[in-house]
């Protein structure tokens, strides 16, 4: 994508984040059952396509992927974050503010801490930290999330989020991540991610109405194009509600992540669907194809999962943005498959 800084600093930071796992032979298998990627690769890349601007590249990593426990994974992740903060001269204060909340001594799974880097050509990367609302047990995820929002001044946003985004209960609307921006950002955010199991296009549109001025028609078109279905009964749709200083009671942004690899036969189909929505928003497909070629030499018809998610970002202050998520496929290529037909209404009842 032409983004790598000339000093290679982002590459060094990525190796630092992975720690000893960066030198682990692929033949040894994944260091843990990390769910960053489907094949347990502890990293995932993505290309974000802002309208009217050049694409950006991002990478998310689980620094403690080789740790023996979730508590140890959290410690490894914090050390990696602090090393990166020293290199890039930023403060870890937002993470320190919720240290006691998300890093208990008896932390529970499925993960402790992920770090993401938003790579930039002319300055230090933007850093995001993802932590686990279920660290005290899944039954306490809502209380943990509400307390975290309160500590950042967004406590008044919780009732609407609870009513409109998690109304079906924790088994259906699962609080998946709490994310924080640290480092070099124009406007810092905290974000809440929710996995909607057994969800529909209309359900996603209803959640998007939490964003003032959100366009439900565009969201519906996006879902139907990328997912080719009205109901998502396989891997769940994931909502991301972002909160900034611009509004302390409502989200400033809404992102829908659609797990396209479960709703398509192979990566030729997933690429073509991503290309369709890019063109719909007035963008070319050359950058997408260059990114795919950089990730693998295999034919797109030989597997499914190279493109894991496609997301649509809607914001109060910025134009829409599309992001395509790419799996390293370090340990496995999933074979092509025929999508399972969605349940009929009678079966659903």
Short mmCIF file of C-alpha atoms in Angstrom, two decimals, residues 36-337:
data_model
loop_
_atom_site.label_atom_id
_atom_site.label_comp_id
_atom_site.label_asym_id
_atom_site.label_seq_id
_atom_site.Cartn_x
_atom_site.Cartn_y
_atom_site.Cartn_z
CA UNK A 36 -7.38 -13.36 16.29
CA UNK A 37 -7.52 -15.47 13.11
CA UNK A 38 -9.43 -18.64 12.25
CA UNK A 39 -6.29 -20.79 12.05
CA UNK A 40 -5.02 -19.40 15.42
CA UNK A 41 -2.47 -17.08 13.83
CA UNK A 42 -1.88 -14.43 16.54
CA UNK A 43 -2.11 -11.58 14.01
CA UNK A 44 -4.52 -10.17 11.45
CA UNK A 45 -4.09 -7.41 8.88
CA UNK A 46 -6.68 -5.11 7.38
CA UNK A 47 -6.90 -2.41 4.74
CA UNK A 48 -9.19 0.53 5.41
CA UNK A 49 -10.64 2.51 2.51
CA UNK A 50 -11.68 6.06 3.46
CA UNK A 51 -13.73 7.82 0.79
CA UNK A 52 -11.59 10.36 -1.03
CA UNK A 53 -8.33 9.35 0.68
CA UNK A 54 -5.57 6.78 0.33
CA UNK A 55 -6.07 3.36 1.97
CA UNK A 56 -4.48 2.68 5.35
CA UNK A 57 -3.09 -0.58 6.72
CA UNK A 58 -3.69 -1.93 10.20
CA UNK A 59 -2.48 -4.95 12.10
CA UNK A 60 -3.85 -6.51 15.29
CA UNK A 61 -1.71 -8.81 17.43
CA UNK A 62 -2.15 -10.90 20.59
CA UNK A 63 1.20 -10.25 22.35
CA UNK A 64 0.63 -12.88 25.04
CA UNK A 65 -0.40 -15.62 22.63
CA UNK A 66 2.24 -18.01 24.03
CA UNK A 67 1.46 -17.36 27.71
CA UNK A 68 0.45 -20.22 29.99
CA UNK A 69 -2.53 -18.36 31.53
CA UNK A 70 -4.77 -15.38 30.82
CA UNK A 71 -3.22 -13.47 33.72
CA UNK A 72 0.25 -14.04 32.27
CA UNK A 73 -1.00 -13.10 28.81
CA UNK A 74 -2.19 -9.79 30.25
CA UNK A 75 1.21 -9.13 31.83
CA UNK A 76 3.01 -9.91 28.57
CA UNK A 77 0.62 -7.66 26.69
CA UNK A 78 1.11 -4.79 29.10
CA UNK A 79 4.89 -5.08 28.84
CA UNK A 80 4.68 -5.06 25.05
CA UNK A 81 2.43 -2.00 25.14
CA UNK A 82 4.78 -0.17 27.51
CA UNK A 83 7.77 -0.94 25.27
CA UNK A 84 5.89 0.46 22.30
CA UNK A 85 4.87 3.53 24.32
CA UNK A 86 8.52 4.18 25.11
CA UNK A 87 9.52 3.80 21.46
CA UNK A 88 6.78 6.07 20.13
CA UNK A 89 6.57 8.45 23.14
CA UNK A 90 2.93 8.07 24.10
CA UNK A 91 1.14 7.55 27.41
CA UNK A 92 -0.60 4.34 28.46
CA UNK A 93 -2.84 6.26 30.89
CA UNK A 94 -6.14 5.14 29.28
CA UNK A 95 -5.19 1.50 29.87
CA UNK A 96 -3.87 2.25 33.36
CA UNK A 97 -7.26 3.78 34.20
CA UNK A 98 -8.98 0.40 33.82
CA UNK A 99 -6.07 -1.84 34.87
CA UNK A 100 -7.84 -3.22 37.94
CA UNK A 101 -11.04 -3.78 35.97
CA UNK A 102 -9.70 -5.81 33.04
CA UNK A 103 -6.62 -7.53 34.46
CA UNK A 104 -7.69 -9.45 37.58
CA UNK A 105 -5.37 -12.05 39.06
CA UNK A 106 -7.87 -14.79 38.16
CA UNK A 107 -8.61 -13.51 34.64
CA UNK A 108 -10.88 -15.68 32.48
CA UNK A 109 -10.84 -16.20 28.69
CA UNK A 110 -11.06 -16.18 25.77
CA UNK A 111 -8.26 -13.57 25.71
CA UNK A 112 -6.62 -10.90 27.88
CA UNK A 113 -5.24 -8.13 25.65
CA UNK A 114 -4.79 -7.44 21.96
CA UNK A 115 -2.89 -4.51 20.45
CA UNK A 116 -3.51 -2.91 17.07
CA UNK A 117 -1.34 -0.55 15.05
CA UNK A 118 -2.77 1.88 12.51
CA UNK A 119 0.25 2.25 10.20
CA UNK A 120 1.10 5.71 8.85
CA UNK A 121 3.68 6.82 6.38
CA UNK A 122 4.68 10.12 7.93
CA UNK A 123 4.28 9.68 11.68
CA UNK A 124 4.06 7.19 14.54
CA UNK A 125 1.34 4.54 14.31
CA UNK A 126 -1.94 4.94 16.11
CA UNK A 127 -2.31 2.30 18.81
CA UNK A 128 -5.51 0.58 19.94
CA UNK A 129 -5.84 -1.80 22.87
CA UNK A 130 -8.60 -4.44 23.07
CA UNK A 131 -9.50 -5.95 26.44
CA UNK A 132 -11.96 -8.60 27.56
CA UNK A 133 -15.30 -7.66 29.20
CA UNK A 134 -15.67 -11.32 30.28
CA UNK A 135 -12.41 -11.30 32.26
CA UNK A 136 -14.38 -11.78 35.52
CA UNK A 137 -16.74 -14.29 33.91
CA UNK A 138 -19.25 -13.87 31.15
CA UNK A 139 -22.03 -13.18 33.61
CA UNK A 140 -20.31 -9.96 34.71
CA UNK A 141 -19.52 -8.62 31.22
CA UNK A 142 -22.27 -6.00 31.35
CA UNK A 143 -21.19 -4.64 34.74
CA UNK A 144 -17.56 -4.49 33.62
CA UNK A 145 -18.46 -2.66 30.41
CA UNK A 146 -20.71 -0.18 32.19
CA UNK A 147 -17.99 0.60 34.75
CA UNK A 148 -15.39 1.04 32.01
CA UNK A 149 -17.64 3.48 30.12
CA UNK A 150 -18.27 5.38 33.36
CA UNK A 151 -14.55 5.78 34.05
CA UNK A 152 -14.15 7.47 30.68
CA UNK A 153 -17.16 9.74 31.22
CA UNK A 154 -19.67 7.82 29.11
CA UNK A 155 -21.78 6.29 31.88
CA UNK A 156 -24.89 8.06 30.61
CA UNK A 157 -24.57 6.23 27.28
CA UNK A 158 -24.98 2.81 28.90
CA UNK A 159 -28.82 2.63 29.27
CA UNK A 160 -29.42 3.23 25.53
CA UNK A 161 -26.67 0.76 24.58
CA UNK A 162 -28.18 -1.84 26.91
CA UNK A 163 -31.69 -1.32 25.52
CA UNK A 164 -30.94 -1.16 21.80
CA UNK A 165 -27.75 -3.21 21.28
CA UNK A 166 -27.89 -5.97 23.92
CA UNK A 167 -31.62 -6.35 24.49
CA UNK A 168 -31.71 -10.09 23.66
CA UNK A 169 -29.46 -11.05 26.57
CA UNK A 170 -25.79 -12.08 26.88
CA UNK A 171 -26.20 -15.39 25.03
CA UNK A 172 -27.52 -13.63 21.92
CA UNK A 173 -25.87 -10.19 22.17
CA UNK A 174 -22.41 -10.95 23.55
CA UNK A 175 -20.16 -8.15 24.80
CA UNK A 176 -17.00 -9.12 22.94
CA UNK A 177 -14.37 -6.37 23.33
CA UNK A 178 -13.79 -3.05 25.05
CA UNK A 179 -11.26 -1.00 23.05
CA UNK A 180 -9.26 2.12 23.82
CA UNK A 181 -7.22 4.47 21.64
CA UNK A 182 -3.77 5.35 22.96
CA UNK A 183 -0.98 7.27 21.31
CA UNK A 184 -1.27 9.60 18.33
CA UNK A 185 -4.96 10.13 17.53
CA UNK A 186 -6.73 13.32 16.52
CA UNK A 187 -9.77 12.32 18.59
CA UNK A 188 -9.47 9.44 21.05
CA UNK A 189 -12.25 6.90 21.34
CA UNK A 190 -13.41 4.09 23.52
CA UNK A 191 -15.37 1.38 21.75
CA UNK A 192 -17.74 -1.43 22.68
CA UNK A 193 -17.97 -4.50 20.43
CA UNK A 194 -21.04 -6.75 20.50
CA UNK A 195 -21.41 -10.10 18.72
CA UNK A 196 -25.02 -10.61 17.60
CA UNK A 197 -25.74 -14.34 17.33
CA UNK A 198 -28.59 -15.32 15.01
CA UNK A 199 -29.09 -11.74 13.80
CA UNK A 200 -30.83 -10.18 10.83
CA UNK A 201 -30.26 -7.20 8.56
CA UNK A 202 -33.16 -5.39 10.23
CA UNK A 203 -31.63 -6.08 13.65
CA UNK A 204 -28.35 -4.50 12.56
CA UNK A 205 -30.24 -1.51 11.20
CA UNK A 206 -32.01 -1.11 14.54
CA UNK A 207 -28.68 -1.02 16.42
CA UNK A 208 -27.28 1.51 13.94
CA UNK A 209 -30.03 3.95 14.91
CA UNK A 210 -28.10 4.58 18.13
CA UNK A 211 -25.86 6.74 15.92
CA UNK A 212 -27.55 10.09 15.28
CA UNK A 213 -27.93 10.48 11.53
CA UNK A 214 -26.91 6.91 10.76
CA UNK A 215 -28.03 5.67 7.36
CA UNK A 216 -29.92 2.42 7.79
CA UNK A 217 -30.57 2.06 4.04
CA UNK A 218 -26.84 2.04 3.25
CA UNK A 219 -26.26 -0.48 6.04
CA UNK A 220 -28.96 -2.78 4.68
CA UNK A 221 -27.50 -2.64 1.17
CA UNK A 222 -24.04 -3.39 2.59
CA UNK A 223 -25.30 -6.46 4.50
CA UNK A 224 -27.18 -7.90 1.55
CA UNK A 225 -24.28 -7.36 -0.86
CA UNK A 226 -21.49 -8.71 1.34
CA UNK A 227 -23.47 -11.41 3.17
CA UNK A 228 -25.96 -12.32 0.43
CA UNK A 229 -28.59 -13.11 3.06
CA UNK A 230 -31.14 -11.48 5.36
CA UNK A 231 -30.34 -13.71 8.35
CA UNK A 232 -26.90 -14.46 9.81
CA UNK A 233 -27.21 -17.82 11.53
CA UNK A 234 -23.55 -18.88 11.21
CA UNK A 235 -20.74 -16.67 12.54
CA UNK A 236 -22.31 -13.59 14.14
CA UNK A 237 -22.43 -10.03 12.94
CA UNK A 238 -20.40 -7.72 15.18
CA UNK A 239 -21.40 -4.16 16.07
CA UNK A 240 -18.85 -1.60 17.22
CA UNK A 241 -20.13 1.53 18.97
CA UNK A 242 -17.47 4.23 19.41
CA UNK A 243 -17.66 7.06 21.92
CA UNK A 244 -15.78 10.37 21.83
CA UNK A 245 -15.78 13.70 23.61
CA UNK A 246 -18.18 15.03 20.97
CA UNK A 247 -21.14 13.31 22.63
CA UNK A 248 -21.08 11.83 26.12
CA UNK A 249 -24.50 10.14 25.86
CA UNK A 250 -24.60 8.66 22.36
CA UNK A 251 -22.10 6.94 20.07
CA UNK A 252 -20.18 9.09 17.60
CA UNK A 253 -19.62 6.15 15.28
CA UNK A 254 -21.13 2.80 14.36
CA UNK A 255 -19.30 -0.01 12.55
CA UNK A 256 -20.81 -3.28 11.40
CA UNK A 257 -18.34 -6.15 10.88
CA UNK A 258 -19.70 -8.84 8.58
CA UNK A 259 -17.92 -12.27 8.67
CA UNK A 260 -18.07 -12.79 4.94
CA UNK A 261 -16.03 -16.03 4.93
CA UNK A 262 -18.92 -17.94 6.50
CA UNK A 263 -21.41 -16.70 3.92
CA UNK A 264 -19.52 -17.35 0.68
CA UNK A 265 -18.14 -20.35 -1.19
CA UNK A 266 -14.55 -19.12 -1.63
CA UNK A 267 -12.34 -16.05 -1.67
CA UNK A 268 -13.14 -15.22 -5.27
CA UNK A 269 -16.68 -14.60 -4.06
CA UNK A 270 -15.57 -12.65 -0.98
CA UNK A 271 -13.22 -10.49 -3.09
CA UNK A 272 -15.94 -9.75 -5.64
CA UNK A 273 -18.42 -8.76 -2.94
CA UNK A 274 -15.85 -6.46 -1.31
CA UNK A 275 -15.06 -4.97 -4.72
CA UNK A 276 -18.76 -4.34 -5.35
CA UNK A 277 -19.18 -2.25 -2.22
CA UNK A 278 -15.91 -0.38 -2.89
CA UNK A 279 -17.16 0.61 -6.33
CA UNK A 280 -20.53 1.55 -4.86
CA UNK A 281 -18.74 4.14 -2.73
CA UNK A 282 -16.75 5.44 -5.69
CA UNK A 283 -13.47 3.61 -5.00
CA UNK A 284 -11.34 1.46 -7.26
CA UNK A 285 -10.35 -2.12 -6.53
CA UNK A 286 -6.63 -1.94 -7.37
CA UNK A 287 -5.50 -1.48 -3.76
CA UNK A 288 -7.64 -4.42 -2.63
CA UNK A 289 -6.11 -6.70 -5.27
CA UNK A 290 -2.56 -5.56 -4.42
CA UNK A 291 -3.21 -6.35 -0.76
CA UNK A 292 -4.56 -9.81 -1.57
CA UNK A 293 -1.56 -10.55 -3.81
CA UNK A 294 0.78 -9.50 -0.98
CA UNK A 295 -0.92 -11.88 1.44
CA UNK A 296 -0.84 -15.11 -0.59
CA UNK A 297 0.12 -16.73 -3.89
CA UNK A 298 -2.76 -19.21 -3.83
CA UNK A 299 -5.74 -18.95 -6.11
CA UNK A 300 -8.79 -17.33 -4.46
CA UNK A 301 -10.85 -20.34 -5.49
CA UNK A 302 -8.60 -22.69 -3.45
CA UNK A 303 -9.92 -21.59 -0.08
CA UNK A 304 -12.17 -19.32 1.95
CA UNK A 305 -11.06 -17.14 4.84
CA UNK A 306 -8.28 -15.00 3.37
CA UNK A 307 -10.87 -12.22 3.60
CA UNK A 308 -12.37 -12.76 7.03
CA UNK A 309 -14.53 -9.66 7.55
CA UNK A 310 -15.72 -6.67 5.59
CA UNK A 311 -16.91 -3.72 7.64
CA UNK A 312 -18.81 -0.50 7.06
CA UNK A 313 -17.97 2.46 9.30
CA UNK A 314 -20.48 5.26 9.77
CA UNK A 315 -19.59 8.40 11.74
CA UNK A 316 -21.21 11.65 12.80
CA UNK A 317 -18.25 13.74 11.61
CA UNK A 318 -16.63 11.76 8.77
CA UNK A 319 -17.81 10.13 5.52
CA UNK A 320 -18.38 6.35 5.47
CA UNK A 321 -15.37 4.02 5.38
CA UNK A 322 -14.95 0.40 4.31
CA UNK A 323 -12.42 -2.04 5.78
CA UNK A 324 -11.37 -5.47 4.50
CA UNK A 325 -9.77 -7.84 7.04
CA UNK A 326 -7.12 -10.30 5.89
CA UNK A 327 -5.96 -13.52 7.54
CA UNK A 328 -2.28 -14.55 7.34
CA UNK A 329 -3.34 -18.19 6.89
CA UNK A 330 -0.06 -19.10 8.59
CA UNK A 331 -1.20 -22.55 9.72
CA UNK A 332 -4.18 -23.52 7.60
CA UNK A 333 -6.17 -22.64 4.50
CA UNK A 334 -9.85 -23.41 4.92
CA UNK A 335 -11.20 -25.33 1.91
CA UNK A 336 -14.01 -23.79 -0.14
CA UNK A 337 -17.51 -24.62 0.98
#
